[in-house]
């Protein structure tokens, strides 16, 4: 059983470290473009400012408009608590927790899109329609990745599944999960968080009308989700669970940094895909995970 | 206490309901609610571990003595009949009232008592003949309920389709029961797994019961029947009636020997049903048709669980314990789907009652006028999308866990379980998309038409059943371990090797997680609301990227919301589009209409039926009433026969 201190540390770590990632991505992008860019801690300032600000509610919005971001945040936080951190394990672990994890992400999606559609704006409608549709493919890819790990380790508990990583199929699985990471966190090439054209956005289009504390919850939740997917990707590829605590912590920190920089580089070097090509890339991600599954299956049978 | 007196009470009230229904409105309501309560109480007595209740009588019906039996498996379905039947009775009191429907409301009361009675008889019958008679009565009373509003042409068409399809299933079941009785020499039903020669009969049962359950591609009757029936009947049909098909499948797959191939087939059909059902649901613009197709999807999930349980059993029940989880998940999903689908149909009924339209794109912004309905519909939508911390997640989790265990066992079942898991995951994501679409198009944004602007909240008799069902969804979601023993007993009846009512340890953990998640979510909502209020809340026009006068018609519609996802399934959805582009310098109108046909019915069965009709019409010309032609036919036939014999007799 976890000690109280450990849980506090874990919660604090997730809450405090998550907003660092978007800052690093932006710094990388600025560096590639030869700009100085916003400070790495910019999101912290933004969150602090937004938390103090008043809220402008659409005249059409129901209480669900504020409840949506809150539940989204709780769902992502819950998923983060289920994710084991190398040898430290998860805050809570039980057989089948991996399914809860996937469905918590789905709950977050339901609440985000529901709150988006509260405003009755076509832009939010577009964003929500894209979000739920592309999620069908990325969820298929994610569940295939889970199956891969499950077949490889013969377990359905996240802590055991992530301990030895994916073995032979790790490269395939890593590539697939990286695509899912980009899609689920609405990064280039699936979505452009910085565009000025609402017609072409997914996530940013959905939160156009949010302001003040709900927007802070959304931004913090999105940062936690990015950290979550980065950690999931790393632990699926690198056998962090088998390392000593110190080495594991160092590996996790270095790999998260590497993934974040990679996201920043992808964002700097690639253009956003046309929307009709997005399903193709997501299907590719699904196929990558599927091949990893086949590799794991052959490895398991041998 | 035994369930006997309670069942007698329930039967008495339901028979009395058939008699007094048309005249005494309030008495019928009290009477039926009492009957429903008695049914639930009787079921609970068995589900809490009471001994199997048996009752034999010397009284003969159709030459067979009456024999009733209530075990955990039938009690599971009986409880559902009681809960949803009672809720639908209370709901109809206001929804289909004598004031609005002076002609059909009294008839509706009679037929709904008849339908409940026939379903109860069906569940209790331990005699094949009586089971079959109850089945037929149940099908007929459902027909009269579906066509209560038979002044409308599409209702009559839907009713006719239901009746025809239902009887196609009845033919299969007639063959099934007759063959069963002739092979075993008795109409008595019970475990007969040792008769290996009975195994092929399961295919007949699969066709007959599967048609009623709505498995793909035999679901053709379901969407139009559920959409056109009055909403309390839709709830009863979707929540309970199609579950009778599942009951038949579970019951007879537990009693009869079933080949391994049947298990694979059921699982495969289940996966296809789930995926295509939800694809059709996502593309619908009519919210009741959306709910109906979603029932097809949920039947698919139940069939996946049942199919893998059959596979596990054929591989040795004691070895493949994962089958137990899959079956338990499927049976719990029977309950869950009954609860949230009835809730959603009631919500849909409230909307239909006040706005008079089933087109989602003509609604919008109803939450302000009907906050209760909107909130409860949202809860139902969360539950049916299988999201934690509600009940839909618990049963899907059990099915998933069973399948994952099958995968990690590395047996032959793993090959089927892996695609099934991926299909279920995709289905879940599509279900979420469908219900975000339904909920938001109906209740969020601004009203798109006048009826939507003038909407009003439903009254207490419609609200109370919704609240009760929502409570059920929350209870199963937050305390799944409490409901486990009941499901585990039913699994034990199905396969004695899987008896054992200890809840799997993760179920307790899951319960606690769901509970703390719900608490945390409430706390977060409260905190965010409080902080927003403290900072100052201001209402303003939706920003809409600076557009100053957004109108309701600029909102996203149901069709555009589903556009991307429906495009991927265009090969099966076969959408019919009518496009009228704006032309000229001053275009006056532009139209884009889209209709999703019921592909199997309209593109497969329809053309085949029309060919048959054409051939029949052509052949019919031979019969015209001219006697001399008939004599000529006879002579021609005789001479042809003579020639045939003469040619054949030559060595």
Short mmCIF file of C-alpha atoms in Angstrom, two decimals, chain A residues 55-222:
data_model
loop_
_atom_site.label_atom_id
_atom_site.label_comp_id
_atom_site.label_asym_id
_atom_site.label_seq_id
_atom_site.Cartn_x
_atom_site.Cartn_y
_atom_site.Cartn_z
CA UNK A 55 -16.04 34.09 -16.97
CA UNK A 56 -18.01 35.10 -20.02
CA UNK A 57 -20.70 32.52 -20.58
CA UNK A 58 -22.53 32.14 -23.84
CA UNK A 59 -26.22 33.00 -23.49
CA UNK A 60 -26.98 29.53 -24.81
CA UNK A 61 -24.75 27.60 -22.43
CA UNK A 62 -26.18 25.35 -19.74
CA UNK A 63 -24.38 24.46 -16.48
CA UNK A 64 -22.82 21.62 -18.49
CA UNK A 65 -20.56 24.22 -20.05
CA UNK A 66 -18.68 24.55 -16.75
CA UNK A 67 -19.20 20.97 -15.60
CA UNK A 68 -17.68 19.64 -18.84
CA UNK A 69 -14.14 20.99 -18.30
CA UNK A 70 -14.26 19.96 -14.62
CA UNK A 71 -15.17 16.35 -15.40
CA UNK A 72 -12.68 16.28 -18.26
CA UNK A 73 -9.95 17.34 -15.90
CA UNK A 74 -10.97 14.73 -13.31
CA UNK A 75 -11.02 12.00 -15.97
CA UNK A 76 -7.53 12.84 -17.18
CA UNK A 77 -6.30 13.10 -13.62
CA UNK A 78 -7.82 9.69 -12.86
CA UNK A 79 -6.09 8.19 -15.88
CA UNK A 80 -2.82 9.74 -14.71
CA UNK A 81 -3.24 8.14 -11.28
CA UNK A 82 -3.69 4.73 -12.92
CA UNK A 83 -0.50 5.04 -14.96
CA UNK A 84 2.42 3.34 -13.23
CA UNK A 85 5.63 5.33 -13.05
CA UNK A 86 8.36 2.78 -13.56
CA UNK A 87 9.33 0.95 -10.36
CA UNK A 88 7.17 3.28 -8.26
CA UNK A 89 4.04 1.63 -9.63
CA UNK A 90 0.65 3.26 -9.94
CA UNK A 91 -1.34 5.05 -7.25
CA UNK A 92 -3.94 2.36 -7.75
CA UNK A 93 -3.59 -0.88 -9.62
CA UNK A 94 -5.99 -3.74 -10.21
CA UNK A 95 -6.65 -6.34 -12.86
CA UNK A 96 -8.27 -4.68 -15.87
CA UNK A 97 -7.28 -1.15 -14.88
CA UNK A 98 -6.01 -0.63 -18.42
CA UNK A 99 -9.60 -0.64 -19.71
CA UNK A 100 -10.59 1.95 -17.15
CA UNK A 101 -7.72 4.06 -18.38
CA UNK A 102 -8.94 3.96 -21.99
CA UNK A 103 -12.51 4.71 -20.98
CA UNK A 104 -11.45 7.59 -18.75
CA UNK A 105 -9.88 9.19 -21.79
CA UNK A 106 -13.19 8.59 -23.57
CA UNK A 107 -15.03 10.26 -20.68
CA UNK A 108 -12.78 13.27 -21.08
CA UNK A 109 -13.62 13.36 -24.76
CA UNK A 110 -17.36 13.12 -24.10
CA UNK A 111 -17.28 16.04 -21.66
CA UNK A 112 -15.06 18.24 -23.84
CA UNK A 113 -17.24 17.79 -26.90
CA UNK A 114 -20.44 18.16 -24.88
CA UNK A 115 -19.23 21.47 -23.43
CA UNK A 116 -18.12 22.58 -26.89
CA UNK A 117 -21.54 21.97 -28.37
CA UNK A 118 -23.22 23.96 -25.60
CA UNK A 119 -22.40 27.17 -27.44
CA UNK A 120 -24.33 26.40 -30.61
CA UNK A 121 -21.48 27.71 -32.74
CA UNK A 122 -20.66 25.96 -36.00
CA UNK A 123 -16.93 26.21 -35.27
CA UNK A 124 -17.31 24.27 -32.07
CA UNK A 125 -19.54 21.85 -33.94
CA UNK A 126 -16.81 21.27 -36.50
CA UNK A 127 -14.17 20.76 -33.85
CA UNK A 128 -16.34 18.34 -31.89
CA UNK A 129 -17.32 16.36 -34.99
CA UNK A 130 -13.67 15.95 -35.94
CA UNK A 131 -12.65 15.08 -32.40
CA UNK A 132 -15.20 12.26 -31.97
CA UNK A 133 -14.67 10.90 -35.48
CA UNK A 134 -10.89 10.75 -35.48
CA UNK A 135 -10.98 9.34 -31.97
CA UNK A 136 -12.61 6.21 -33.40
CA UNK A 137 -9.40 5.43 -35.26
CA UNK A 138 -7.03 6.52 -32.53
CA UNK A 139 -8.99 4.48 -29.98
CA UNK A 140 -8.66 1.42 -32.23
CA UNK A 141 -4.92 2.05 -32.38
CA UNK A 142 -4.68 2.57 -28.63
CA UNK A 143 -6.61 -0.58 -27.80
CA UNK A 144 -4.42 -2.55 -30.22
CA UNK A 145 -1.37 -1.18 -28.44
CA UNK A 146 -2.86 -2.32 -25.14
CA UNK A 147 -3.48 -5.76 -26.63
CA UNK A 148 0.13 -5.90 -27.76
CA UNK A 149 1.40 -5.23 -24.26
CA UNK A 150 -1.12 -7.64 -22.84
CA UNK A 151 -0.10 -10.43 -25.20
CA UNK A 152 3.56 -9.74 -24.61
CA UNK A 153 3.34 -9.94 -20.83
CA UNK A 154 0.32 -12.19 -20.40
CA UNK A 155 -1.22 -9.73 -18.02
CA UNK A 156 -4.08 -7.24 -18.01
CA UNK A 157 -2.76 -5.07 -15.19
CA UNK A 158 -1.01 -1.92 -16.32
CA UNK A 159 1.79 -2.17 -13.78
CA UNK A 160 2.77 -5.65 -15.01
CA UNK A 161 2.09 -4.85 -18.64
CA UNK A 162 4.39 -1.85 -18.71
CA UNK A 163 7.18 -3.35 -16.65
CA UNK A 164 9.10 -5.18 -19.37
CA UNK A 165 7.94 -2.90 -22.28
CA UNK A 166 6.99 -4.28 -25.67
CA UNK A 167 10.14 -6.24 -26.50
CA UNK A 168 10.69 -7.05 -30.15
CA UNK A 169 7.82 -4.98 -31.47
CA UNK A 170 8.79 -1.93 -29.45
CA UNK A 171 9.82 0.16 -32.44
CA UNK A 172 6.55 -0.48 -34.26
CA UNK A 173 4.52 0.13 -31.13
CA UNK A 174 6.47 3.29 -30.35
CA UNK A 175 5.84 4.71 -33.81
CA UNK A 176 2.14 3.85 -33.58
CA UNK A 177 1.77 5.33 -30.12
CA UNK A 178 3.63 8.47 -31.15
CA UNK A 179 1.05 9.03 -33.90
CA UNK A 180 -1.73 8.44 -31.36
CA UNK A 181 -0.02 10.91 -29.01
CA UNK A 182 0.02 13.56 -31.74
CA UNK A 183 -3.59 12.90 -32.68
CA UNK A 184 -5.01 12.69 -29.15
CA UNK A 185 -3.22 15.83 -28.05
CA UNK A 186 -4.19 17.68 -31.22
CA UNK A 187 -0.68 18.45 -32.41
CA UNK A 188 0.62 18.88 -35.95
CA UNK A 189 0.13 17.08 -38.35
CA UNK A 190 -3.39 16.32 -37.10
CA UNK A 191 -4.29 19.70 -35.75
CA UNK A 192 -2.53 23.02 -35.44
CA UNK A 193 -2.73 24.57 -31.99
CA UNK A 194 -1.40 27.89 -33.27
CA UNK A 195 -3.42 28.51 -36.38
CA UNK A 196 -5.49 31.63 -36.70
CA UNK A 197 -8.12 29.96 -38.83
CA UNK A 198 -10.82 28.37 -36.67
CA UNK A 199 -12.10 26.39 -39.65
CA UNK A 200 -9.02 24.20 -39.61
CA UNK A 201 -8.76 23.42 -35.93
CA UNK A 202 -9.97 20.57 -33.76
CA UNK A 203 -9.17 21.06 -30.11
CA UNK A 204 -8.75 24.84 -30.14
CA UNK A 205 -12.00 25.20 -32.05
CA UNK A 206 -13.83 23.34 -29.32
CA UNK A 207 -12.66 25.66 -26.56
CA UNK A 208 -13.14 28.97 -28.37
CA UNK A 209 -15.87 30.13 -26.00
CA UNK A 210 -14.28 29.02 -22.74
CA UNK A 211 -12.73 31.62 -20.49
CA UNK A 212 -11.47 32.08 -16.94
CA UNK A 213 -11.18 29.12 -14.56
CA UNK A 214 -12.86 26.59 -16.92
CA UNK A 215 -10.29 27.46 -19.59
CA UNK A 216 -7.55 27.03 -17.01
CA UNK A 217 -8.91 23.57 -16.20
CA UNK A 218 -8.97 22.70 -19.90
CA UNK A 219 -5.42 23.88 -20.51
CA UNK A 220 -4.08 22.11 -17.45
CA UNK A 221 -5.97 18.96 -18.40
CA UNK A 222 -4.54 19.09 -21.91
#
